Tab-separated table of C-alpha atoms in Angstrom:
chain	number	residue	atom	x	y	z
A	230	UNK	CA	24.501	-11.915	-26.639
A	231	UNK	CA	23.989	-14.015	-30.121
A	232	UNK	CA	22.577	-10.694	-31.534
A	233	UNK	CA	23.142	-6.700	-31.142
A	234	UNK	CA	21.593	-3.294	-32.285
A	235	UNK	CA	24.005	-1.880	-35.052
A	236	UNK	CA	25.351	1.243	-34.504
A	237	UNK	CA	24.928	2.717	-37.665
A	238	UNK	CA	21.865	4.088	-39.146
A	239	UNK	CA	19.060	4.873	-37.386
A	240	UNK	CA	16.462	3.170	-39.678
A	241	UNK	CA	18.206	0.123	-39.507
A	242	UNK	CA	18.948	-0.215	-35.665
A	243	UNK	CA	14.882	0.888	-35.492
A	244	UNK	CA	14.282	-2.441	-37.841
A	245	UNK	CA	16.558	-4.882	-35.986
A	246	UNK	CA	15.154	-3.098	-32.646
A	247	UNK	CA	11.043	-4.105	-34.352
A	248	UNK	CA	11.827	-7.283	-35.533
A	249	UNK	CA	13.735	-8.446	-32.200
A	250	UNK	CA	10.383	-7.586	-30.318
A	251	UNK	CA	8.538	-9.384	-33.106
A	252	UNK	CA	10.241	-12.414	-31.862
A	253	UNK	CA	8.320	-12.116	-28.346
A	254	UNK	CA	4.794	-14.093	-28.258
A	255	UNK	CA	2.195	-11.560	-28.876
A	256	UNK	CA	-1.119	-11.791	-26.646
A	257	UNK	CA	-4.066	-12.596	-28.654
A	258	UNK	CA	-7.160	-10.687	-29.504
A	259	UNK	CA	-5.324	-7.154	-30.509
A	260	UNK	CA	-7.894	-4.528	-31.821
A	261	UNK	CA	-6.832	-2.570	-34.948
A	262	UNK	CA	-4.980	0.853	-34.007
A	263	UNK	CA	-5.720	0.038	-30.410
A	264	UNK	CA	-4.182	-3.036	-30.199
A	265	UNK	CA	-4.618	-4.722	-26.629
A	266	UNK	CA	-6.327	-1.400	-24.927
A	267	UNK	CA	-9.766	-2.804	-24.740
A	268	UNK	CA	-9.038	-6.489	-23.413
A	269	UNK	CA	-6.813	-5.148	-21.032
A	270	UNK	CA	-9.411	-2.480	-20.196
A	271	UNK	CA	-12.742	-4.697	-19.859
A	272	UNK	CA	-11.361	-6.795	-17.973
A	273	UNK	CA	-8.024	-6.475	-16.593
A	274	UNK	CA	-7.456	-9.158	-14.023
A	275	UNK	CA	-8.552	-11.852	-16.021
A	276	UNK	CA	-6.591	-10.726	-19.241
A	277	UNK	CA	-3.339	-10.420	-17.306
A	278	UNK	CA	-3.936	-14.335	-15.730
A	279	UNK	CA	-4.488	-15.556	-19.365
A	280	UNK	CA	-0.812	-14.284	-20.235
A	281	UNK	CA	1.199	-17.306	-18.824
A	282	UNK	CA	-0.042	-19.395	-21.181
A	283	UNK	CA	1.281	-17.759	-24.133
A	284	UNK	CA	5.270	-17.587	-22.671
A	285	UNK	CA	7.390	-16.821	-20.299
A	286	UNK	CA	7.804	-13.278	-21.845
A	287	UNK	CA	4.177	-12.026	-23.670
A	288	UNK	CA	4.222	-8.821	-25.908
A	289	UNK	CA	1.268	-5.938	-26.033
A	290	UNK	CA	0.551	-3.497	-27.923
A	291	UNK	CA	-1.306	-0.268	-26.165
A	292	UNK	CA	-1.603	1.856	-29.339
A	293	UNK	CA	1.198	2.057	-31.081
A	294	UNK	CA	3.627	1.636	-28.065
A	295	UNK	CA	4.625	-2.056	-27.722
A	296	UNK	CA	5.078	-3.481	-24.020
A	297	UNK	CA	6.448	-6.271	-23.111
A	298	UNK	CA	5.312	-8.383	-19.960
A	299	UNK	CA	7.400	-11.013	-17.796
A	300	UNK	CA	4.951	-13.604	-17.090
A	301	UNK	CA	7.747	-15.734	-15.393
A	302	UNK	CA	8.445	-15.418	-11.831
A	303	UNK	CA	11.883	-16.412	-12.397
A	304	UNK	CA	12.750	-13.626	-15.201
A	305	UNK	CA	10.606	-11.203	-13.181
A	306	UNK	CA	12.885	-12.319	-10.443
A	307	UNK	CA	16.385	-11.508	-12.821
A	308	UNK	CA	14.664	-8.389	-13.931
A	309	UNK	CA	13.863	-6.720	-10.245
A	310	UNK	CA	17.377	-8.053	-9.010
A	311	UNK	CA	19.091	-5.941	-11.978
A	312	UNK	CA	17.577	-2.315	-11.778
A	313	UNK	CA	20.603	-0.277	-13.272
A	314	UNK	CA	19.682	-2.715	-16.713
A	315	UNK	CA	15.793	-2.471	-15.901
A	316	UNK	CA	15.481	0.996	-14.257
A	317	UNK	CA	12.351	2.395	-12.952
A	318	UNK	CA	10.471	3.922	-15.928
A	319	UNK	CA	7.626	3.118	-18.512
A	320	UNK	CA	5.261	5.068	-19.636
A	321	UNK	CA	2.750	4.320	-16.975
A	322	UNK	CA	5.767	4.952	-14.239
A	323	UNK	CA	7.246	8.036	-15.786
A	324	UNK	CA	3.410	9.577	-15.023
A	325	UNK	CA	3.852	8.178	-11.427
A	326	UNK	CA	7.615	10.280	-11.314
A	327	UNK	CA	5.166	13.678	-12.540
A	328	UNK	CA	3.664	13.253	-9.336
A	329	UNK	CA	5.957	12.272	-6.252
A	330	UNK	CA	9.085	13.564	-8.073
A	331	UNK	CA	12.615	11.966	-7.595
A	332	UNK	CA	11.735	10.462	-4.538
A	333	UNK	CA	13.148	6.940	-3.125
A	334	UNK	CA	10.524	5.090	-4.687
A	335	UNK	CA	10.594	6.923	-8.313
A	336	UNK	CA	14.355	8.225	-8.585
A	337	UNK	CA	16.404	6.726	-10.910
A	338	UNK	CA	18.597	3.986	-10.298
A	339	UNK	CA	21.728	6.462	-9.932
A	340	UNK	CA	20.137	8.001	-7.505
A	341	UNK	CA	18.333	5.456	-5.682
A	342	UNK	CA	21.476	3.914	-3.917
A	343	UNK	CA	21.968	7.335	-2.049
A	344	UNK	CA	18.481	8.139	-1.208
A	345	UNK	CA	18.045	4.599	0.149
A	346	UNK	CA	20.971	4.866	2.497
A	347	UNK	CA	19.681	8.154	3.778
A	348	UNK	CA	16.347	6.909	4.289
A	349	UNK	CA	17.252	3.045	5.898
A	350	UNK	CA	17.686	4.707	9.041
A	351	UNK	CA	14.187	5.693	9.672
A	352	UNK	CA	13.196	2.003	9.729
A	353	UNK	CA	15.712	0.460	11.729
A	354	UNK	CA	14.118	-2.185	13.840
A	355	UNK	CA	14.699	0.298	17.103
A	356	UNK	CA	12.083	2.466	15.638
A	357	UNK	CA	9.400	0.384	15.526
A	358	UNK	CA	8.337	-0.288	18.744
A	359	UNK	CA	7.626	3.606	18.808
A	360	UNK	CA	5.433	3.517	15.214
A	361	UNK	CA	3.738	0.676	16.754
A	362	UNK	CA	2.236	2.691	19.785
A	363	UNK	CA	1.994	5.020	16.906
A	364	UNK	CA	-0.569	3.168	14.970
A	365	UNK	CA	-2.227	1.318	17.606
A	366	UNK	CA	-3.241	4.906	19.623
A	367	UNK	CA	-4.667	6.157	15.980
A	368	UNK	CA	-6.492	2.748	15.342
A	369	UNK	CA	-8.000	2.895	18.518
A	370	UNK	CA	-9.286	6.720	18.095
A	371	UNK	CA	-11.077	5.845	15.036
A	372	UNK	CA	-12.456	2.247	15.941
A	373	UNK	CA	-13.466	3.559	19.493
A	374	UNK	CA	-15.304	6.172	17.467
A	375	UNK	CA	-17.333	3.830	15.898
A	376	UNK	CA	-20.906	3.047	17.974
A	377	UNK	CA	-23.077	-0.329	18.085
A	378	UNK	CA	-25.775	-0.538	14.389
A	379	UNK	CA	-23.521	1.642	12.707
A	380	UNK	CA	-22.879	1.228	9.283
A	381	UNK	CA	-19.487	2.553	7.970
A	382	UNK	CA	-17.686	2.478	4.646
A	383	UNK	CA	-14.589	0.481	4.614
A	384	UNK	CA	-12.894	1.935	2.262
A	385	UNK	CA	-13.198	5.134	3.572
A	386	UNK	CA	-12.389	4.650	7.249
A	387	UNK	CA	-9.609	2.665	6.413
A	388	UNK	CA	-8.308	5.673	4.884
A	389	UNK	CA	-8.615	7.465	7.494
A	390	UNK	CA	-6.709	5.656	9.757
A	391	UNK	CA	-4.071	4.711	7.380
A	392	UNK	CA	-3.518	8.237	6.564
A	393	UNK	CA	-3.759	9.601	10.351
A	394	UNK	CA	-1.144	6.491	10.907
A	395	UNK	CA	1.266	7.667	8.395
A	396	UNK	CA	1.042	11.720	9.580
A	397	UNK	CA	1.799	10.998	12.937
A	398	UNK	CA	4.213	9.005	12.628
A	399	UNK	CA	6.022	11.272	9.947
A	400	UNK	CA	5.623	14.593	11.758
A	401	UNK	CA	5.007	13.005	15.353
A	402	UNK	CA	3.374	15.699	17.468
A	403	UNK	CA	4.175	18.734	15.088
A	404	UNK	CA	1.142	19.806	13.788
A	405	UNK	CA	-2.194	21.219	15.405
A	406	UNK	CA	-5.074	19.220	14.952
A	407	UNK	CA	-6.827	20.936	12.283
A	408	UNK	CA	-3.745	20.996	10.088
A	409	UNK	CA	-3.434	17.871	10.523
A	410	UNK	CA	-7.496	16.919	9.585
A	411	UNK	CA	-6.568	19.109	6.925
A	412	UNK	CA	-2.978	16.892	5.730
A	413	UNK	CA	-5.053	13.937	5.796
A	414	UNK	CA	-7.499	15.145	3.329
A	415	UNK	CA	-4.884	16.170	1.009
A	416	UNK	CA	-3.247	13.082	1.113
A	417	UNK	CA	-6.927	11.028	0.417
A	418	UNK	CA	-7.709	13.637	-2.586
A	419	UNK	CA	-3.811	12.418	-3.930
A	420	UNK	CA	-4.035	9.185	-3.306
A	421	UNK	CA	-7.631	8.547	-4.983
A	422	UNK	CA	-6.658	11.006	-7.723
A	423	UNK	CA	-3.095	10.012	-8.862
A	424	UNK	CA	-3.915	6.432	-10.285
A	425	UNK	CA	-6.301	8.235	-12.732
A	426	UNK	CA	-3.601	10.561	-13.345
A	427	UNK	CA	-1.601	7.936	-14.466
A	428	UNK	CA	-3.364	7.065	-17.483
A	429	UNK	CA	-4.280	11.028	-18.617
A	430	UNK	CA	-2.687	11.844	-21.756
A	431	UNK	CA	-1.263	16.032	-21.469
A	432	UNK	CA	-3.017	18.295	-21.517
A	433	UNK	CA	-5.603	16.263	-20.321
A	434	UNK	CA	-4.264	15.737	-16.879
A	435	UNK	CA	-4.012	19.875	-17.187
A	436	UNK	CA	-7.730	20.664	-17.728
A	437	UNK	CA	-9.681	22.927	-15.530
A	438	UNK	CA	-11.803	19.799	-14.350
A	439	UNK	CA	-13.281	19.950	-10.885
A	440	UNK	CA	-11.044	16.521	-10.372
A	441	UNK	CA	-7.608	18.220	-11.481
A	442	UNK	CA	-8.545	21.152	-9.601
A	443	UNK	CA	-9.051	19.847	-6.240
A	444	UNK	CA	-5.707	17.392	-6.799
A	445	UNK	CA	-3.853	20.257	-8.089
A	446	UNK	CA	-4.787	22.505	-5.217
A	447	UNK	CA	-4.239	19.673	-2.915
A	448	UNK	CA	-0.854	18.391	-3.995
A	449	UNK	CA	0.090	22.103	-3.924
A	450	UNK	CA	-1.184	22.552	0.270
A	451	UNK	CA	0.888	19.265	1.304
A	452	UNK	CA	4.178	20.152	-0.588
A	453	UNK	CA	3.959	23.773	0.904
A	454	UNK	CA	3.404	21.971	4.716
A	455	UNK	CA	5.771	19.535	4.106
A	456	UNK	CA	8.444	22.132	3.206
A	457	UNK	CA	7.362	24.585	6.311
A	458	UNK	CA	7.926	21.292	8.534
A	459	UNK	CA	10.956	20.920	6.849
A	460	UNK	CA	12.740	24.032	7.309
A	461	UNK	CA	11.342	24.156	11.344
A	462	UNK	CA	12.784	20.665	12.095
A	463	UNK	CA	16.147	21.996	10.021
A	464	UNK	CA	15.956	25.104	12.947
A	465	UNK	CA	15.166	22.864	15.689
A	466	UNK	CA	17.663	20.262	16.065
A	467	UNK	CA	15.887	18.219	17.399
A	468	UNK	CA	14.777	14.031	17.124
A	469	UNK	CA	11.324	13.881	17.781
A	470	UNK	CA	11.223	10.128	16.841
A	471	UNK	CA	9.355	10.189	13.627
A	472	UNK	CA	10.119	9.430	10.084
A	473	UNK	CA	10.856	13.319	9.500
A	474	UNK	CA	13.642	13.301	12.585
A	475	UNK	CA	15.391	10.460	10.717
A	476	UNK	CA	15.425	11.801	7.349
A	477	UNK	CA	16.649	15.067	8.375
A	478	UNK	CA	19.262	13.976	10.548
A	479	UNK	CA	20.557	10.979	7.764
A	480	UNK	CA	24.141	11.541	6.472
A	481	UNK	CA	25.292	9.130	4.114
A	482	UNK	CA	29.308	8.513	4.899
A	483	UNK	CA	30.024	7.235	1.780
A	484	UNK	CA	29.199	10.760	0.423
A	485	UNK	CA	31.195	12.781	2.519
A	486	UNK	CA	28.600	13.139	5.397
A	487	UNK	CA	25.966	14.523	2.953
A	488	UNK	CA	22.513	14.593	3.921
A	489	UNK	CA	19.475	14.914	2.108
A	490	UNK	CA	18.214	18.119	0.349
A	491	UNK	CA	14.736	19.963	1.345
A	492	UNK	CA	13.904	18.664	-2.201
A	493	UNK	CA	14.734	15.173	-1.721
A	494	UNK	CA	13.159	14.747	1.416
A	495	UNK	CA	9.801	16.506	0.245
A	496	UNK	CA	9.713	14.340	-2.168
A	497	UNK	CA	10.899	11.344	-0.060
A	498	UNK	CA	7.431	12.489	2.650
A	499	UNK	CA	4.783	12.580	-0.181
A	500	UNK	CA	6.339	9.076	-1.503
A	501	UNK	CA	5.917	7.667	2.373
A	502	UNK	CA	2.217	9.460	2.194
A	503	UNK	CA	0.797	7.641	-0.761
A	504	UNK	CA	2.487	4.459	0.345
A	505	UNK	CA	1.749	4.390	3.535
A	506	UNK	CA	-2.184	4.968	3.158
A	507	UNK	CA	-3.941	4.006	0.252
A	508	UNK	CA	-1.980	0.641	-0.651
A	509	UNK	CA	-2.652	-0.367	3.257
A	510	UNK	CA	-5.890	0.965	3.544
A	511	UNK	CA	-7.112	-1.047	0.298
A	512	UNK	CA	-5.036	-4.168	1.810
A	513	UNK	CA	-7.151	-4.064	4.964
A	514	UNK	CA	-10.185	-3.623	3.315
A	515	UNK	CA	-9.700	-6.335	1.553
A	516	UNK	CA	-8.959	-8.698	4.193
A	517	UNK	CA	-12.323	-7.596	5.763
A	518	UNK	CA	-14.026	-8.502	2.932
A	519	UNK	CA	-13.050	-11.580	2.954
A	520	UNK	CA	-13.303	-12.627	5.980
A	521	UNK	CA	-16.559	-11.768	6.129
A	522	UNK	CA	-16.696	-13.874	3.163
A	523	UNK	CA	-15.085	-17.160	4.766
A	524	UNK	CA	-16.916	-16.743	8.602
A	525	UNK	CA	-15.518	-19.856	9.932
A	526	UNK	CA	-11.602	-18.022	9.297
A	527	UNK	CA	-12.826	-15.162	10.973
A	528	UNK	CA	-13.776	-16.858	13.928
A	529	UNK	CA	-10.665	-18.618	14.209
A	530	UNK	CA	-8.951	-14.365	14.141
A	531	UNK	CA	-11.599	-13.592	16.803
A	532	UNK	CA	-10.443	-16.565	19.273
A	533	UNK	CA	-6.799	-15.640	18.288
A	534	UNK	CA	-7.077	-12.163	19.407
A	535	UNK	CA	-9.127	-12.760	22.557
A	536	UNK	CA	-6.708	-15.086	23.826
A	537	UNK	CA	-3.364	-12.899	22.732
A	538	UNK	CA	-5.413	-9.777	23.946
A	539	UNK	CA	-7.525	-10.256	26.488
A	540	UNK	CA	-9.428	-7.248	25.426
A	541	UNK	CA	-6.879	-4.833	24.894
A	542	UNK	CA	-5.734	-3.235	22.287
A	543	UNK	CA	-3.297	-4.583	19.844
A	544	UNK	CA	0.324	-3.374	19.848
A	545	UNK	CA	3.803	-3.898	18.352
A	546	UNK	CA	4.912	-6.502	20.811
A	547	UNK	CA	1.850	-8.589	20.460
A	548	UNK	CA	2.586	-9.386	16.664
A	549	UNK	CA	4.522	-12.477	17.302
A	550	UNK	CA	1.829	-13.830	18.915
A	551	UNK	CA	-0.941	-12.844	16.137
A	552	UNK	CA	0.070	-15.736	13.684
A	553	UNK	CA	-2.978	-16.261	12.213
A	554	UNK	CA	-3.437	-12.511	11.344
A	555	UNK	CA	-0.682	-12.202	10.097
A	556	UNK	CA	-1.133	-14.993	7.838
A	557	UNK	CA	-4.237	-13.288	6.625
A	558	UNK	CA	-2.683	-10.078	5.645
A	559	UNK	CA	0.030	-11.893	3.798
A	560	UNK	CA	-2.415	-14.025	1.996
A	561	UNK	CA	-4.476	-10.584	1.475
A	562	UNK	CA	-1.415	-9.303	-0.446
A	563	UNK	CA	-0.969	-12.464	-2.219
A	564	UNK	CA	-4.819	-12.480	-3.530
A	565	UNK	CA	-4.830	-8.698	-3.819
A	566	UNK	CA	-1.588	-7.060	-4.477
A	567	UNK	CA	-1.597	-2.820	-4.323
A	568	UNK	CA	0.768	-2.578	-6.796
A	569	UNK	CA	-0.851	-5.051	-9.375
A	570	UNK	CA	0.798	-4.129	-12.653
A	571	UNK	CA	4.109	-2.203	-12.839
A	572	UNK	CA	6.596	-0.755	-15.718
A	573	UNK	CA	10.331	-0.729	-15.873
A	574	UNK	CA	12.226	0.928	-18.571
A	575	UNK	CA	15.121	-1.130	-20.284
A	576	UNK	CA	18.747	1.008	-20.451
A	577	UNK	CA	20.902	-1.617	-22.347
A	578	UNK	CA	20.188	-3.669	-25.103
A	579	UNK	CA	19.994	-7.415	-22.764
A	580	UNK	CA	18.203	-10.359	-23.037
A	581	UNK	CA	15.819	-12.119	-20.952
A	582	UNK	CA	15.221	-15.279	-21.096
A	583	UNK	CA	15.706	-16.541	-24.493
A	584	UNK	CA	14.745	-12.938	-26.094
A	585	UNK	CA	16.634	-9.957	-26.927
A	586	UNK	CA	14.972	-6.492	-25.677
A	587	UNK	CA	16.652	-3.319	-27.197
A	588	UNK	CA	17.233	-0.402	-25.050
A	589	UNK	CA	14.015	1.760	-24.006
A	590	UNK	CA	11.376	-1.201	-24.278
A	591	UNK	CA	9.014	-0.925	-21.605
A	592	UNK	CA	8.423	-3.798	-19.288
A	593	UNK	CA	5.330	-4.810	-17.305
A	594	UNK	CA	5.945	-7.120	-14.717
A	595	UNK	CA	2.626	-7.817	-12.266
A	596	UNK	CA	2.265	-9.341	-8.714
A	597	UNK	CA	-1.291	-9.758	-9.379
A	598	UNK	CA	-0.158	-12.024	-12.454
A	599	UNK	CA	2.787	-14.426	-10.221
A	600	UNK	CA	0.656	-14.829	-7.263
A	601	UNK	CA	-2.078	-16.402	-9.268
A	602	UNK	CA	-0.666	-19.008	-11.337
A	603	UNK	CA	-1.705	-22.374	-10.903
A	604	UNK	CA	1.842	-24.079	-10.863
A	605	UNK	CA	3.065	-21.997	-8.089
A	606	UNK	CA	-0.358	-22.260	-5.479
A	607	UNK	CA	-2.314	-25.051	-5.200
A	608	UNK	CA	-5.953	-23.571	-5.408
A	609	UNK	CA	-4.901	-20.220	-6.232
A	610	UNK	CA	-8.126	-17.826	-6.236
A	611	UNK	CA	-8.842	-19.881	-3.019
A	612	UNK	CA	-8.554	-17.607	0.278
A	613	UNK	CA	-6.063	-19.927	2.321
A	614	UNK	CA	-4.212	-18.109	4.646
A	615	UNK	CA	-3.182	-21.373	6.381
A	616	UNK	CA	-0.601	-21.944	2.890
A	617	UNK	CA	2.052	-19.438	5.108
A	618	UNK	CA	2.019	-21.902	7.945
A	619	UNK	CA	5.641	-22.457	8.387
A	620	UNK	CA	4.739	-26.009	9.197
A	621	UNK	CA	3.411	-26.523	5.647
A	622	UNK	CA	5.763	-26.095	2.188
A	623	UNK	CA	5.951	-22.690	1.013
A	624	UNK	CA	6.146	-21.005	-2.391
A	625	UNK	CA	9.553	-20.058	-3.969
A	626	UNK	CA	10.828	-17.203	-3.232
A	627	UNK	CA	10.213	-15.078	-6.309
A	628	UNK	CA	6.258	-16.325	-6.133
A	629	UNK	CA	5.511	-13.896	-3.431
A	630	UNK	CA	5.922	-10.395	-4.862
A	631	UNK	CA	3.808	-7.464	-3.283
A	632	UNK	CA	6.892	-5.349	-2.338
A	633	UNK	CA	8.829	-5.955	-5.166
A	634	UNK	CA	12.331	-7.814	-4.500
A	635	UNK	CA	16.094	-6.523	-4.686
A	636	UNK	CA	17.647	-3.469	-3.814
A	637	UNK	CA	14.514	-1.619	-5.035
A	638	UNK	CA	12.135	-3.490	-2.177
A	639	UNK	CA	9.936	-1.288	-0.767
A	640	UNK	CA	11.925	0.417	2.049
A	641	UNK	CA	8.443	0.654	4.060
A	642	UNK	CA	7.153	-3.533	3.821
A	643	UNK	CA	7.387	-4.154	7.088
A	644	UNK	CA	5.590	-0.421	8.359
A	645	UNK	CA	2.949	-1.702	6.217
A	646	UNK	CA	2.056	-5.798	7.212
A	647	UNK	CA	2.498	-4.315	11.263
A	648	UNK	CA	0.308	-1.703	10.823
A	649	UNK	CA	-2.308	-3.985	8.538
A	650	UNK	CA	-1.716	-6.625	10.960
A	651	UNK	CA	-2.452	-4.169	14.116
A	652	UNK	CA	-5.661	-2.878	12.054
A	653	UNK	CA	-6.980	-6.224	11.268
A	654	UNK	CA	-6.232	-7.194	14.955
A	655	UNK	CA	-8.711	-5.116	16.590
A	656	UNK	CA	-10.892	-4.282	14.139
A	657	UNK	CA	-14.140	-6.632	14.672
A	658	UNK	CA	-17.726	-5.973	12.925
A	659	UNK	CA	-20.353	-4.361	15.665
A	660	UNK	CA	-22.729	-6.202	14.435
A	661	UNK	CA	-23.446	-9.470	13.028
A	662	UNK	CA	-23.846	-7.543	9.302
A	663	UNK	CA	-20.508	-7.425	7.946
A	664	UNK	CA	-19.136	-4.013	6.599
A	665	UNK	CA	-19.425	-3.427	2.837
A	666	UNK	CA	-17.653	-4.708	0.544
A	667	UNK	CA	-14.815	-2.143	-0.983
């Protein structure tokens, strides 16, 4: 490195530490005192696709806090492969950690390597045949519910199913029916709460609102159940197949046999809750929308899945042969990302790229942002899901980013495309009116 952060004096490494970010291409149209709040606000999507253009690496200013965002699927690809230098944290992340805790997805990164040993186990490839009946029995209770001129809320029922999905398959047949109507609800008032929560300043995220109140009480219900689970499946010895079974039973040998804590695997459940409903549930939504919005694609799905399924019911094994939907749901993620816009914490003072970034800047990198640039896809906001034919030339690999790369992948990627893909399999409109549009 050409240039470092003195050691001595405070006000002077604070000076080098300003004018180093100074360096980094600012966006344009900053608001006095607010800086670029209200551009990113109004309209988010399109500010963050006008970034590129101003450099690889593109500095913000919400307030007075500067961010810095990688615009450059290469350097976003350096910064996700090196999380002890770029660690999970940010400001918008550390209000993520207030809610799931120190769990695999939001524990820092000397923690992380332990946790994700512990955890690998419950999705080794010998599990998923079991998920898979899994999710296909719970997307076949709520579809089979459905009747001829009904009109249902996508959104909404896709929660439901994503949410029943990820239950059963962490606490298998453990819990009564009404406790488990009961979970799911918790989990839905979380997961539509805690992006709002996110962006609450204390004590605002504190007040007596009927919002905080009914996520408070909520969040409150599911750690107490998950903890009673806990401590039974501790008494009981034994592997009922599920998520739960395989974190309890985890020992990581390269820590003297230790397992996880009650703590760490609370924690560890209400991370695989959010994850495993609202980020799917909005990714199959949006892959009915548009299909409804490209008919002559989803016509092409409906001859695919007649001929894989002759009228039954998609499962686990049938995904090989469900090419083009799983093309869709990968060019669903592409177009519409769950995680859109993301924060990592810098621990070292490092450079990236050409630029130096002291220690504690906060880093956005965005999905969203790389899967819409014009020099990586040809026709970008075009729905295309034929661009993942293997027969045609694909993308690099650091231009397809919805689980994040490096040891920090999402541990769940594939639980989520199969049970997308299952959903999107035998999910067909009962009429010719499409559903709404999320």
């Amino acid at each position: 490195m050409n240039e470092t952060i003195p050691e001595g004096g405070v006000r002077r490494a604070t000076g080098v530490r300003r004018r180093a970010l100074q360096r980094i291409p600012p966006a344009p149209h900053a608001w006095p005192l607010l800086g670029h709040l209200v551009p990113l606000l109004r309209d988010t999507l399109a500010f963050l696709k006008s970034l590129p253009a101003h450099g690889g690496l593109v500095r913000l200013q919400m307030g007075s806090v500067p961010m810095v965002v990688i615009c450059d699927p290469e350097l976003t690809r350096q910064a996700l492969l090196d999380d002890r230098v770029f660690d999970k944290g940010g400001p918008i992340f550390d209000r993520f950690r207030d809610v799931l805790g120190d769990g695999l997805a939001s524990c820092p990164h000397h923690e992380h390597r332990r946790l994700r040993r512990l955890a690998q186990p419950a999705f080794q490839p010998d599990r998923f045949p079991g998920y898979g009946r899994t999710m296909t029995a719970c997307i076949e209770e709520m579809t089979g519910s459905w009747t001829p001129g009904q009109t249902v809320e996508v959104t909404a029922e896709m929660m439901s199913i994503t949410s029943q999905v990820t239950a059963a398959t962490l606490f298998s047949g453990s819990l009564p029916a009404t406790e488990l109507g009961l979970l799911t609800g918790d989990v839905k008032t979380i997961a539509s709460g805690v992006f709002r929560r996110m962006f609450l300043i204390p004590p605002l995220d504190r007040l007596p609102t009927r919002g905080n109140r009914a996520y408070q009480s909520a969040h409150a219900r599911l750690r107490r159940t998950c903890d009673r689970i806990i401590a039974e499946r501790r008494a009981d010895g034994t592997d009922h197949g599920d998520l739960l079974s395989a974190l309890v039973a985890a020992r990581d040998v390269e820590d003297g046999g230790r397992g996880m804590t009650d703590a760490e695997i609370s924690d560890t459940i209400l991370t695989f809750f959010l994850a495993g409903t609202e980020t799917t549930a909005s990714t199959v939504a949006w892959a009915l929308d548009l299909l409804a919005r490209h008919p002559e694609i989803e016509q092409r799905l409906h001859t695919e899945v007649d001929t894989v399924l002759r009228g039954n019911p998609a499962t686990y094994a049938d995904l090989p042969r469900l090419e083009l939907a799983g093309r869709i749901v990968t060019e669903t993620l592409r177009l519409y990302p769950a995680a859109w816009f993301l924060t990592r914490s810098v621990t070292e003072d490092t450079r990236l790229g050409r630029h130096l970034l002291p220690a504690g800047t906060s880093l956005v990198y965005s999905p969203f942002l790389i899967h819409h640039r014009p020099d990586l896809y040809a026709d970008p906001e075009t729905f295309d899901p034929d661009r993942w034919d293997p027969e045609r030339p694909q993308p690099p690999r650091s231009a397809f980013i919805p689980f994040a790369i490096g040891a920090r992948k999402c541990i769940g990627d594939t639980f989520a495309t199969t049970e997308a893909t299952l959903a999107r399999a035998d999910i067909r409109p009962l009429e010719p009116e499409v559903p709404a549009r999320p």
